[in-house]
mmCIF file of N, CA and C in Angstrom:
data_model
loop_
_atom_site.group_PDB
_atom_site.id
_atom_site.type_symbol
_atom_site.label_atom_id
_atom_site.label_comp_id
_atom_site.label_asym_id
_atom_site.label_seq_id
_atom_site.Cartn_x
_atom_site.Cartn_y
_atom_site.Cartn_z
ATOM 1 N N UNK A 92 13.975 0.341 7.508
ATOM 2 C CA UNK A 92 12.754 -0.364 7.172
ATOM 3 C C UNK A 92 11.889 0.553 6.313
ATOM 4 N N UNK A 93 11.393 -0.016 5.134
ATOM 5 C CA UNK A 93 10.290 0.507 4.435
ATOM 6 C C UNK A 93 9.043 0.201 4.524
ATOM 7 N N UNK A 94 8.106 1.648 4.307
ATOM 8 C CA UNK A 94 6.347 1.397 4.114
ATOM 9 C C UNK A 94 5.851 2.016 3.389
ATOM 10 N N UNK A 95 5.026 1.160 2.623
ATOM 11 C CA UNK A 95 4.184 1.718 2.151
ATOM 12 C C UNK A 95 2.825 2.641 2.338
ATOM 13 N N UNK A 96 2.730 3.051 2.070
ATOM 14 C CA UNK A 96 0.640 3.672 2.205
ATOM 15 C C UNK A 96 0.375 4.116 0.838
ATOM 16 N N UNK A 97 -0.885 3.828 0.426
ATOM 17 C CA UNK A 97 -1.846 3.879 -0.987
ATOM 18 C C UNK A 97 -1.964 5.470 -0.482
ATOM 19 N N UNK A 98 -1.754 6.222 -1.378
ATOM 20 C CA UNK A 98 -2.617 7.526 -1.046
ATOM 21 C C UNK A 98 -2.971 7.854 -2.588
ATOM 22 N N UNK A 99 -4.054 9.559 -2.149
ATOM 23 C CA UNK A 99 -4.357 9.610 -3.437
ATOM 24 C C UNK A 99 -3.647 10.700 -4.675
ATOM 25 N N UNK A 100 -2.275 11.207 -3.789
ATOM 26 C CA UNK A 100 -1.598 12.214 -4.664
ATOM 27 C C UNK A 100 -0.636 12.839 -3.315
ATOM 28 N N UNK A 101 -0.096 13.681 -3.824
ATOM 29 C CA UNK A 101 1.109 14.296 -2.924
ATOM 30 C C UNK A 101 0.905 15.057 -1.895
ATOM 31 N N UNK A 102 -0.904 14.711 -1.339
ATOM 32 C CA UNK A 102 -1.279 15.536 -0.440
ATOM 33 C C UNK A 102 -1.340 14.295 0.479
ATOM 34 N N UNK A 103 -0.835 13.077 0.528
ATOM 35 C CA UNK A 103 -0.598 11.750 1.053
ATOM 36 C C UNK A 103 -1.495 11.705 1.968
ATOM 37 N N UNK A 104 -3.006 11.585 1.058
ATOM 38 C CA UNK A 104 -4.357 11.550 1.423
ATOM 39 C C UNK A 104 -4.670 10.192 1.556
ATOM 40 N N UNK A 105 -4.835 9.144 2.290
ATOM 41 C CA UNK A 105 -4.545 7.259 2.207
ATOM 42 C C UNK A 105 -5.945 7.093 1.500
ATOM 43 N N UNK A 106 -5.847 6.136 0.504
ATOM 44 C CA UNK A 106 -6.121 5.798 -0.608
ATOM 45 C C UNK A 106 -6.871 4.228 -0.060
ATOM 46 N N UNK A 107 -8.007 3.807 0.576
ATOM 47 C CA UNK A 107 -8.039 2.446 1.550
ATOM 48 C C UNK A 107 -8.250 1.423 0.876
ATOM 49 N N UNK A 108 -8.329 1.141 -0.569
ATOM 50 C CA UNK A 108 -8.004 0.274 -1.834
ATOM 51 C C UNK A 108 -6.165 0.252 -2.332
ATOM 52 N N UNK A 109 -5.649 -1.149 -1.710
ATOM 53 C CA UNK A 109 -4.466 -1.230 -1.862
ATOM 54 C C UNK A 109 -4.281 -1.338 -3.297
ATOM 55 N N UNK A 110 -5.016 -2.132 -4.046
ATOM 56 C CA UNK A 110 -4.607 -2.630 -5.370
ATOM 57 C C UNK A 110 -5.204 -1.514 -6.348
ATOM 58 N N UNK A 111 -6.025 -0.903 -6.293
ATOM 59 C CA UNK A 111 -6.831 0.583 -7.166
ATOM 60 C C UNK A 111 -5.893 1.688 -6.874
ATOM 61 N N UNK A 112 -4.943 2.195 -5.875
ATOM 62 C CA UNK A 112 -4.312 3.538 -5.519
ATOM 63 C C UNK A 112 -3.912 4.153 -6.752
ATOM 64 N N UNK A 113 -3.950 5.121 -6.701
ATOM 65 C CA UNK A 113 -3.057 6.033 -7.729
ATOM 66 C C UNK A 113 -1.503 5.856 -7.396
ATOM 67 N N UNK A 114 -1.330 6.548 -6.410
ATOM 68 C CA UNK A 114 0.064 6.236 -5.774
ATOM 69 C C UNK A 114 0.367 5.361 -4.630
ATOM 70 N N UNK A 115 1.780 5.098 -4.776
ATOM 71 C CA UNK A 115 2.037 4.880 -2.900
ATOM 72 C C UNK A 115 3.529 5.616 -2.468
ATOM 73 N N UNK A 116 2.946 6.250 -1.432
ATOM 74 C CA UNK A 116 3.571 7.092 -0.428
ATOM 75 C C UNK A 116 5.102 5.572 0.247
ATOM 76 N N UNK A 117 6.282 6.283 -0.214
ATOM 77 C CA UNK A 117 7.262 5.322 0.505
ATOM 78 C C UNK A 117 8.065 5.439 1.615
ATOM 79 N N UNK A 118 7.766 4.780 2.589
ATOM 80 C CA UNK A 118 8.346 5.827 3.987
ATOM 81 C C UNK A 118 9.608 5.211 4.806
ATOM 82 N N UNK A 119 10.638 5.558 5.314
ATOM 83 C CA UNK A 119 11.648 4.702 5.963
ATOM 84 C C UNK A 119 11.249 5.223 7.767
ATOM 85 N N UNK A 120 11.300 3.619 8.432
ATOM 86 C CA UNK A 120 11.246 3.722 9.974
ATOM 87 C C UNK A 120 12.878 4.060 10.357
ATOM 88 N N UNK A 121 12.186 5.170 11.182
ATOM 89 C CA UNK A 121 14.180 4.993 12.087
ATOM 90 C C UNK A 121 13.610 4.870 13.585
ATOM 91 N N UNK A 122 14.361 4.541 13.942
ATOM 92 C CA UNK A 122 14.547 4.131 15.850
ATOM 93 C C UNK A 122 13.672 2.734 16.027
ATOM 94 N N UNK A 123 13.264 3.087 17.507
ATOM 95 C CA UNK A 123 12.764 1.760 17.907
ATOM 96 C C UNK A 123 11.867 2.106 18.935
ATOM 97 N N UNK A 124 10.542 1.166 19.385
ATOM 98 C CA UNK A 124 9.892 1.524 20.089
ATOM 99 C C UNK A 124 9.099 2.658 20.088
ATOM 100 N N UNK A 125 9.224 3.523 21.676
ATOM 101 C CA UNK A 125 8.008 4.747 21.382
ATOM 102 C C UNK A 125 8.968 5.515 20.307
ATOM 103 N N UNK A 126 10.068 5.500 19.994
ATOM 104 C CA UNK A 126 11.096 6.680 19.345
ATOM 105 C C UNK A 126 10.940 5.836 18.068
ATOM 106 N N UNK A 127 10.183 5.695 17.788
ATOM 107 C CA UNK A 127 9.835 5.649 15.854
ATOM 108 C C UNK A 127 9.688 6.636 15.279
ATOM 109 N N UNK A 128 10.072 6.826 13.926
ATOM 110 C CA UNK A 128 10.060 8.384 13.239
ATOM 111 C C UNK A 128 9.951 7.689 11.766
ATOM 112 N N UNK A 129 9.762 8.583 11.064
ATOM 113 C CA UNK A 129 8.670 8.032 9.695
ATOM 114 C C UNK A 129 9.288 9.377 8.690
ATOM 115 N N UNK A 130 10.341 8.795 7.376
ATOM 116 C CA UNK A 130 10.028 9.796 6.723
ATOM 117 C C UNK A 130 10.099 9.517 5.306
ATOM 118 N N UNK A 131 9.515 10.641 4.977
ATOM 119 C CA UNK A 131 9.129 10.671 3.378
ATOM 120 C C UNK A 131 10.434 10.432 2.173
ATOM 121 N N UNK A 132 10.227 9.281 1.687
ATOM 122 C CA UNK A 132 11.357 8.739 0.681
ATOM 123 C C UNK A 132 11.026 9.661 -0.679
ATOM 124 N N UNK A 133 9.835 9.008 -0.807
ATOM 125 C CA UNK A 133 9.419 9.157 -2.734
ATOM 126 C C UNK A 133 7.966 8.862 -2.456
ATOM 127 N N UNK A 134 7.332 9.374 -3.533
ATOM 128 C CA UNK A 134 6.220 8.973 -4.262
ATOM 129 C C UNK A 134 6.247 8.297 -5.147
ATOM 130 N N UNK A 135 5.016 7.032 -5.469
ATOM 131 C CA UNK A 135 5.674 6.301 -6.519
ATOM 132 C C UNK A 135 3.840 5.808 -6.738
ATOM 133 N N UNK A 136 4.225 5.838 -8.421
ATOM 134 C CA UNK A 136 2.722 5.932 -9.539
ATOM 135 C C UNK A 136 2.572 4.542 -9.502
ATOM 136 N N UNK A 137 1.449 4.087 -9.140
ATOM 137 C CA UNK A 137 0.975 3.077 -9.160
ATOM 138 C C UNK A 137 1.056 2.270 -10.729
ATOM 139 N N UNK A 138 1.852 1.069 -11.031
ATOM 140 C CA UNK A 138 1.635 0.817 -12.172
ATOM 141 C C UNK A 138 1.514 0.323 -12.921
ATOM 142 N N UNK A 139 0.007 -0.119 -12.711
ATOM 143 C CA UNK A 139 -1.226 -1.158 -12.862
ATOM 144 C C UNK A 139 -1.847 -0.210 -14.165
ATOM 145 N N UNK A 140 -1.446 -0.674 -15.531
ATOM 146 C CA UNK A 140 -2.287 -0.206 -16.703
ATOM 147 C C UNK A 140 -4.113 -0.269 -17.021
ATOM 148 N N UNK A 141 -4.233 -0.989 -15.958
ATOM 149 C CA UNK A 141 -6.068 -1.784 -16.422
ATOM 150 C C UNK A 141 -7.001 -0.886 -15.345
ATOM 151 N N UNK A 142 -6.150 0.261 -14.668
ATOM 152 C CA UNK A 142 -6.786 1.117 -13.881
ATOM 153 C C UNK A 142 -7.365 2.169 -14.268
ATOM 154 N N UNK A 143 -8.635 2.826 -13.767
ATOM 155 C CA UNK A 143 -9.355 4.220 -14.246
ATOM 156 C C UNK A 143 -9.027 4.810 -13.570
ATOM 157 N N UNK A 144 -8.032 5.727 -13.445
ATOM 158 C CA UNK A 144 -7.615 7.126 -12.423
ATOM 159 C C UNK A 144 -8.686 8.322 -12.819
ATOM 160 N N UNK A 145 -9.528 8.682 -13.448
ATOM 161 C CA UNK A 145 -10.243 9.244 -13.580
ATOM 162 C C UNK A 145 -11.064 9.103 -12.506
ATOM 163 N N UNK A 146 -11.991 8.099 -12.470
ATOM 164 C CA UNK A 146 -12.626 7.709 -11.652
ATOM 165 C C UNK A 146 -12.143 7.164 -10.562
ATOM 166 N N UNK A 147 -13.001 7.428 -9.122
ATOM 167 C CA UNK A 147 -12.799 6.810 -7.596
ATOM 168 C C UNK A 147 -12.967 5.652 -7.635
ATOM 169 N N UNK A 148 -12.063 4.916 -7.627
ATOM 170 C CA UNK A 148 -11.997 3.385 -7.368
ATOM 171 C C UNK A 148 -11.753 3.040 -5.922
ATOM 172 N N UNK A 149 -11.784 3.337 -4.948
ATOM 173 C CA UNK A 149 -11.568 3.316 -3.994
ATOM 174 C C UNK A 149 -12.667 2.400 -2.900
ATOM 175 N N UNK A 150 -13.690 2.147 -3.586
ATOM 176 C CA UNK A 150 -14.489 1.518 -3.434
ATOM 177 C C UNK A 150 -14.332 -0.214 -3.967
ATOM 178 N N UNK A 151 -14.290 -0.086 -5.189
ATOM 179 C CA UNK A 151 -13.784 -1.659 -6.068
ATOM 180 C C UNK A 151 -14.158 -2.671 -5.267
ATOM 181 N N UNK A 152 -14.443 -3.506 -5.630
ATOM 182 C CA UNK A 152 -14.859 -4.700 -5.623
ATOM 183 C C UNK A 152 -13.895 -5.784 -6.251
ATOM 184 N N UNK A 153 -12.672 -6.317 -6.125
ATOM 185 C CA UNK A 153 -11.730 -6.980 -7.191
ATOM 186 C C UNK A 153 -12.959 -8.546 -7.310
ATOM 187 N N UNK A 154 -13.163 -8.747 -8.162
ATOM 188 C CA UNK A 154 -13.942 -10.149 -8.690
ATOM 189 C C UNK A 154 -13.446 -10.480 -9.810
ATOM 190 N N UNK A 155 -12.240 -10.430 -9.707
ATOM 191 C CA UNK A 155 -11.668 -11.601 -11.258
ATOM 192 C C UNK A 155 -11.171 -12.414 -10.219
ATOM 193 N N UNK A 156 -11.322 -13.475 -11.339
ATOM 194 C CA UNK A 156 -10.728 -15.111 -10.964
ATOM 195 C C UNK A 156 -9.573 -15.105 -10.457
ATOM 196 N N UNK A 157 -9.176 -15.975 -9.678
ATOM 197 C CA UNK A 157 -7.903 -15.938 -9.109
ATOM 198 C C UNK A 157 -7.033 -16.644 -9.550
ATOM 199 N N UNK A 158 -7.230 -17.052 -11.081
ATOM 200 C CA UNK A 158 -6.557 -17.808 -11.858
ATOM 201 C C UNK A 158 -6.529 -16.896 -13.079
ATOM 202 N N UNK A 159 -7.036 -15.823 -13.533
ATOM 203 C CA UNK A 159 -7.019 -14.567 -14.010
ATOM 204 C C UNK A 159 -5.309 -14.019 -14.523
ATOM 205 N N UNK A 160 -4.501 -14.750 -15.838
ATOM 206 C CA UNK A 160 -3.153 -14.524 -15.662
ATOM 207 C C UNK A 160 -2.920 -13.268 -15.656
ATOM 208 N N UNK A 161 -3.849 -12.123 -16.958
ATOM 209 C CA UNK A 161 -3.751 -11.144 -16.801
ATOM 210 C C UNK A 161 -3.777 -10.228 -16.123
ATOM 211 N N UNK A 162 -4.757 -10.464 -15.411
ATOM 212 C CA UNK A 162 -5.271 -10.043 -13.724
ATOM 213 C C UNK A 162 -4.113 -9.890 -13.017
ATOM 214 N N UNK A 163 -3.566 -11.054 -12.779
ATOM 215 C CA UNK A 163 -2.601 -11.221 -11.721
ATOM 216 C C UNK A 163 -0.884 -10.627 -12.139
ATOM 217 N N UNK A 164 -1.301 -10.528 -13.452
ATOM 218 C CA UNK A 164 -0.003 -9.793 -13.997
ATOM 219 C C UNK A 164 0.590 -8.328 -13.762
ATOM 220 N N UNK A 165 -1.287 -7.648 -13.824
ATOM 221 C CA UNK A 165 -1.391 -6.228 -13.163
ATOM 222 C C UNK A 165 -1.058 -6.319 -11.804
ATOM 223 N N UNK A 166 -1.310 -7.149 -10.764
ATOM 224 C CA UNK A 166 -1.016 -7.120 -9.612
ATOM 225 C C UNK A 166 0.830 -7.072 -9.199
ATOM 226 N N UNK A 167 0.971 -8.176 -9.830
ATOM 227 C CA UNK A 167 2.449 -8.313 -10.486
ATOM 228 C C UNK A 167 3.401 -7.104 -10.090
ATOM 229 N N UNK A 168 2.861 -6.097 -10.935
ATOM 230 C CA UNK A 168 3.576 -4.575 -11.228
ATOM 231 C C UNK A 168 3.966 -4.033 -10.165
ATOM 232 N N UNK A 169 2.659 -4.199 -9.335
ATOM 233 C CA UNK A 169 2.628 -3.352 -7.892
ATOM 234 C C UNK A 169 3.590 -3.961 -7.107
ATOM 235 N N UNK A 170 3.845 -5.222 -6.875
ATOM 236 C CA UNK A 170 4.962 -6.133 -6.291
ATOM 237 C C UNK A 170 6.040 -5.299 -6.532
ATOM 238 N N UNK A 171 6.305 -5.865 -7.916
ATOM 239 C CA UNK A 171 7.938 -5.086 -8.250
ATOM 240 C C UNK A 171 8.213 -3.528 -7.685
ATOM 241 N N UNK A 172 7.274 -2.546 -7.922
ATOM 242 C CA UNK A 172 7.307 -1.689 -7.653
ATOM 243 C C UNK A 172 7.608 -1.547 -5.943
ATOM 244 N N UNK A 173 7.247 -2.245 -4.908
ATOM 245 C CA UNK A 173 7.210 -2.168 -3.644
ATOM 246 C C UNK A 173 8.195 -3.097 -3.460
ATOM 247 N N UNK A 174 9.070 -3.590 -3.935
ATOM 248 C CA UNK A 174 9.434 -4.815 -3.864
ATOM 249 C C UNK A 174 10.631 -4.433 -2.133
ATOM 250 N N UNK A 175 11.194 -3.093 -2.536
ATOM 251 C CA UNK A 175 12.247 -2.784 -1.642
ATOM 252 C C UNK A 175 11.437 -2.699 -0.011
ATOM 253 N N UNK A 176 9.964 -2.559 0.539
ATOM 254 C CA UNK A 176 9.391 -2.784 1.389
ATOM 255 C C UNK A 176 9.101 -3.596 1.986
ATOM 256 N N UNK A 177 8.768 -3.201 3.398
ATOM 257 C CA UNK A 177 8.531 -4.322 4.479
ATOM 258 C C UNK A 177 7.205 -4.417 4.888
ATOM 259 N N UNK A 178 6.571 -3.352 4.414
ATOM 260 C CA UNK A 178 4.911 -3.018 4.772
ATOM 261 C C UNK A 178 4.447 -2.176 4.001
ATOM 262 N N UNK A 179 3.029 -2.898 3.745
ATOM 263 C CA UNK A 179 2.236 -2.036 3.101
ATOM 264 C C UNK A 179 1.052 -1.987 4.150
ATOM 265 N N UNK A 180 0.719 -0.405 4.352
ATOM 266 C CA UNK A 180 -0.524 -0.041 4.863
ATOM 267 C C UNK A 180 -1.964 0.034 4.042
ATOM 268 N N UNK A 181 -2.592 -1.066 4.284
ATOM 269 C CA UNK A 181 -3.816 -1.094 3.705
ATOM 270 C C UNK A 181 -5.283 -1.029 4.547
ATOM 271 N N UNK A 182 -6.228 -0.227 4.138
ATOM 272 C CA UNK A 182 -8.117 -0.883 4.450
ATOM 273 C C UNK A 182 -8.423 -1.752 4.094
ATOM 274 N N UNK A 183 -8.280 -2.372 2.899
ATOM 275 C CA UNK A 183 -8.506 -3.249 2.454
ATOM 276 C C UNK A 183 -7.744 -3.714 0.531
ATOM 277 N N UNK A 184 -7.776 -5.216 0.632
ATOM 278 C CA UNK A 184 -6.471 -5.783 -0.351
ATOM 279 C C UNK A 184 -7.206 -7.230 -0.347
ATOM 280 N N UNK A 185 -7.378 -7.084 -2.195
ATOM 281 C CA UNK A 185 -7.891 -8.492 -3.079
ATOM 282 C C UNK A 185 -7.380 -9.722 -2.019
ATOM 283 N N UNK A 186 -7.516 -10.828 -2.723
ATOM 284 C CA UNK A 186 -6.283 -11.770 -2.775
ATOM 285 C C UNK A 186 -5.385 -11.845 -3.351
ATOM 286 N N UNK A 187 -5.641 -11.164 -4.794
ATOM 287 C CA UNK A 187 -4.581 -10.966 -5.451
ATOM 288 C C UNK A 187 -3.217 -10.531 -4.858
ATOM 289 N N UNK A 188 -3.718 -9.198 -4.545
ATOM 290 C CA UNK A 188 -2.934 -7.989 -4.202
ATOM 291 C C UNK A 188 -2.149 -8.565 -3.047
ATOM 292 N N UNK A 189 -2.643 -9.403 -1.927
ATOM 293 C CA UNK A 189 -2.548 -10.164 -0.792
ATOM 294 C C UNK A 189 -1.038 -10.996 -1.219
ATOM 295 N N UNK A 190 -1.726 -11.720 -1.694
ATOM 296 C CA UNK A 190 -0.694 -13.129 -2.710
ATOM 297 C C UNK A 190 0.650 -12.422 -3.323
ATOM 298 N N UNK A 191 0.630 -11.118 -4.203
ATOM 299 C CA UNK A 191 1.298 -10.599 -4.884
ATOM 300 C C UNK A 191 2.465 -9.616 -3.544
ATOM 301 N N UNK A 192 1.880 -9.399 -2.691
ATOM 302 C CA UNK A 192 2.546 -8.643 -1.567
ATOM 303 C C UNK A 192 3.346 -9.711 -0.885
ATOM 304 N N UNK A 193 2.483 -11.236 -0.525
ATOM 305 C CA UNK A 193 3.153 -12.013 0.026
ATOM 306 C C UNK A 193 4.496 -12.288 -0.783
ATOM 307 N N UNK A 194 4.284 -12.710 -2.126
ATOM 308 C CA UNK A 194 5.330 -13.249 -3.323
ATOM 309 C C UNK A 194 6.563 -11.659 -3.070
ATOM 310 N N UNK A 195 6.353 -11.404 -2.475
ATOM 311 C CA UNK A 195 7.344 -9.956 -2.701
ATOM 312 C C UNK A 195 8.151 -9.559 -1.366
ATOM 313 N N UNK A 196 7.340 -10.378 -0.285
ATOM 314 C CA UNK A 196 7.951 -10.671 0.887
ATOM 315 C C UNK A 196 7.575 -8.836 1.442
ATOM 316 N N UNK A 197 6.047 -8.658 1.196
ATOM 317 C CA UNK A 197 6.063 -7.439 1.632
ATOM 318 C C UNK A 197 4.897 -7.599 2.641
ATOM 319 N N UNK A 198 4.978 -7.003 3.997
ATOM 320 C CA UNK A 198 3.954 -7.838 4.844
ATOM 321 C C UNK A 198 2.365 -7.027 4.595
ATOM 322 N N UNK A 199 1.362 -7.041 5.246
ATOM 323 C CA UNK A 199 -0.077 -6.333 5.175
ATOM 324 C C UNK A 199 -0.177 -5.921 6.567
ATOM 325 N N UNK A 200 -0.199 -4.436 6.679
ATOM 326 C CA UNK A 200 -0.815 -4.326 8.087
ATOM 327 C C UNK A 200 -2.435 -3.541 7.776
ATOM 328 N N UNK A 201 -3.334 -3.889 8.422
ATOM 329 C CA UNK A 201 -4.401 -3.549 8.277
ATOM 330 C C UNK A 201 -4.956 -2.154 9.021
ATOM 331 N N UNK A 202 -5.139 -1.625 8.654
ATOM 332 C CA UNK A 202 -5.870 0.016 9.447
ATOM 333 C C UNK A 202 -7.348 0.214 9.097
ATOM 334 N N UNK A 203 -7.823 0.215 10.475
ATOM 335 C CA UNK A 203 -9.335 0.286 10.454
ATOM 336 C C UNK A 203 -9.572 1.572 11.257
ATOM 337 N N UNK A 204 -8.891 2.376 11.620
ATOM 338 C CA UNK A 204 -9.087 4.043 11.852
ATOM 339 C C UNK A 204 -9.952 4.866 11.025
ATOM 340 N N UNK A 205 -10.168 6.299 11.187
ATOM 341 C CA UNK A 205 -10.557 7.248 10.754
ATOM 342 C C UNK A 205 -9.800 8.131 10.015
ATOM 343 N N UNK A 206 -8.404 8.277 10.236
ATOM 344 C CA UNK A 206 -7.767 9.320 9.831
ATOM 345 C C UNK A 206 -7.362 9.109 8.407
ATOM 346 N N UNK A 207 -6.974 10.386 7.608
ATOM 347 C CA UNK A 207 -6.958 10.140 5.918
ATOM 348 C C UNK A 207 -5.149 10.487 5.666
ATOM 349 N N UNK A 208 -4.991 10.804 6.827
ATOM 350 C CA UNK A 208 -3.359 11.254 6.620
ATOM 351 C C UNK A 208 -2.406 10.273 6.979
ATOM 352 N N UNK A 209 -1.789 10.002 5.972
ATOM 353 C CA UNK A 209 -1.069 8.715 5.937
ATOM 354 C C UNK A 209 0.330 8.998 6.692
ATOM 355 N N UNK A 210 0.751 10.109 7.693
ATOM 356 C CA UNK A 210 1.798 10.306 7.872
ATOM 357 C C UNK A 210 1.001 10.006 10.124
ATOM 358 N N UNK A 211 -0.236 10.632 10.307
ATOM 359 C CA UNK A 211 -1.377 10.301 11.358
ATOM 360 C C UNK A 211 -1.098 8.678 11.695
ATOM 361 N N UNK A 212 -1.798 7.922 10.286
ATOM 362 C CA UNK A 212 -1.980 6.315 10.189
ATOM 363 C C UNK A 212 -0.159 5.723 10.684
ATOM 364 N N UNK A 213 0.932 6.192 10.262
ATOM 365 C CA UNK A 213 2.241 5.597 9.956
ATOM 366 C C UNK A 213 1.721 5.493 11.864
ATOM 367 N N UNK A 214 1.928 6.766 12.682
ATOM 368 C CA UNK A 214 1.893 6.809 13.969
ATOM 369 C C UNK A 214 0.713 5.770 14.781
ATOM 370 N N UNK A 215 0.019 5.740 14.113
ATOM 371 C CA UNK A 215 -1.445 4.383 14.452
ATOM 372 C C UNK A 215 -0.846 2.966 14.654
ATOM 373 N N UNK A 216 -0.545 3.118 13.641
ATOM 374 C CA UNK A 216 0.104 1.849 13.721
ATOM 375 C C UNK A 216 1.721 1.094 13.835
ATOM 376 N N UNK A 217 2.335 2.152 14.185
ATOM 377 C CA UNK A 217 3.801 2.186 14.324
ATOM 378 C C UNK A 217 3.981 0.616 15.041
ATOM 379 N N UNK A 218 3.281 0.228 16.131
ATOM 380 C CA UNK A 218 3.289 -1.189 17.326
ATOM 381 C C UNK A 218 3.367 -2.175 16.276
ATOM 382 N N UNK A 219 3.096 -2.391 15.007
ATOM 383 C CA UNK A 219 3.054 -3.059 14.113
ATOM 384 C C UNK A 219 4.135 -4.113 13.071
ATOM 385 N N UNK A 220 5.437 -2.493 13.370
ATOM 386 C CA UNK A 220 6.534 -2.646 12.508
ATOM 387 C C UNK A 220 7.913 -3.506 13.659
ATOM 388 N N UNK A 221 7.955 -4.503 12.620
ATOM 389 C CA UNK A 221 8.904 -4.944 13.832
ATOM 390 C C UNK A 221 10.331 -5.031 12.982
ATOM 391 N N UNK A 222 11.365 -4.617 13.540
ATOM 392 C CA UNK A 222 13.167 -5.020 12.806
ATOM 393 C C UNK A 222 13.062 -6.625 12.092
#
């Protein structure tokens, strides 16, 4: 089983804007139950062209139309890119991003914790991932 998490670079710092991330961290589940184990596949560049990596987007506000083709084209990317996943760990995710995860058959688990370490969060929410 694959997951995702948004982080913000290879210090797989979680990133709580699914559709703004720089990267996403790709992780495979092994075992079952309390014996879940989580490990590091790849890193992979977010790759959504209409993004400012310069700047903290992490905040964002997505307010384009949801009929927005271009819009939804960028969202698009991120699909394909995750496409081989079963979860993406998000704070929070457009509709777009929502819609575009659904179309990809990739599920949303939501994390409303404290912690910034996306390897911490995998263990948070492990009860989540089901075969």
């Amino acid at each position: 089983m694959k997951i995702a998490i948004p982080v913000k670079d290879d210090s797989l710092t979680f990133f709580g804007n699914a559709g703004h991330t720089p990267k996403f961290a790709i992780f495979t589940m092994q075992g079952g139950g309390m014996f879940k184990s989580f490990t590091l596949d790849e890193i992979k560049n977010n790759p959504r062209t209409d993004l400012d990596h310069d700047h903290d987007d992490e905040n964002h506000v997505c307010d384009h139309d949801h009929d927005d083709a271009e819009h939804i084209a960028q969202h698009d990317k991120m699909g394909v890119v995750l496409d081989e996943c079963d979860y993406i760990v998000v704070n929070r995710a457009c509709k777009n991003t929502a819609n575009t995860m659904k179309n990809h058959g990739v599920s949303i688990v939501k994390y409303t914790g404290n912690s910034h370490d996306a390897n911490a969060i995998l263990k948070e929410v492990a009860g989540n991932f089901t075969l």
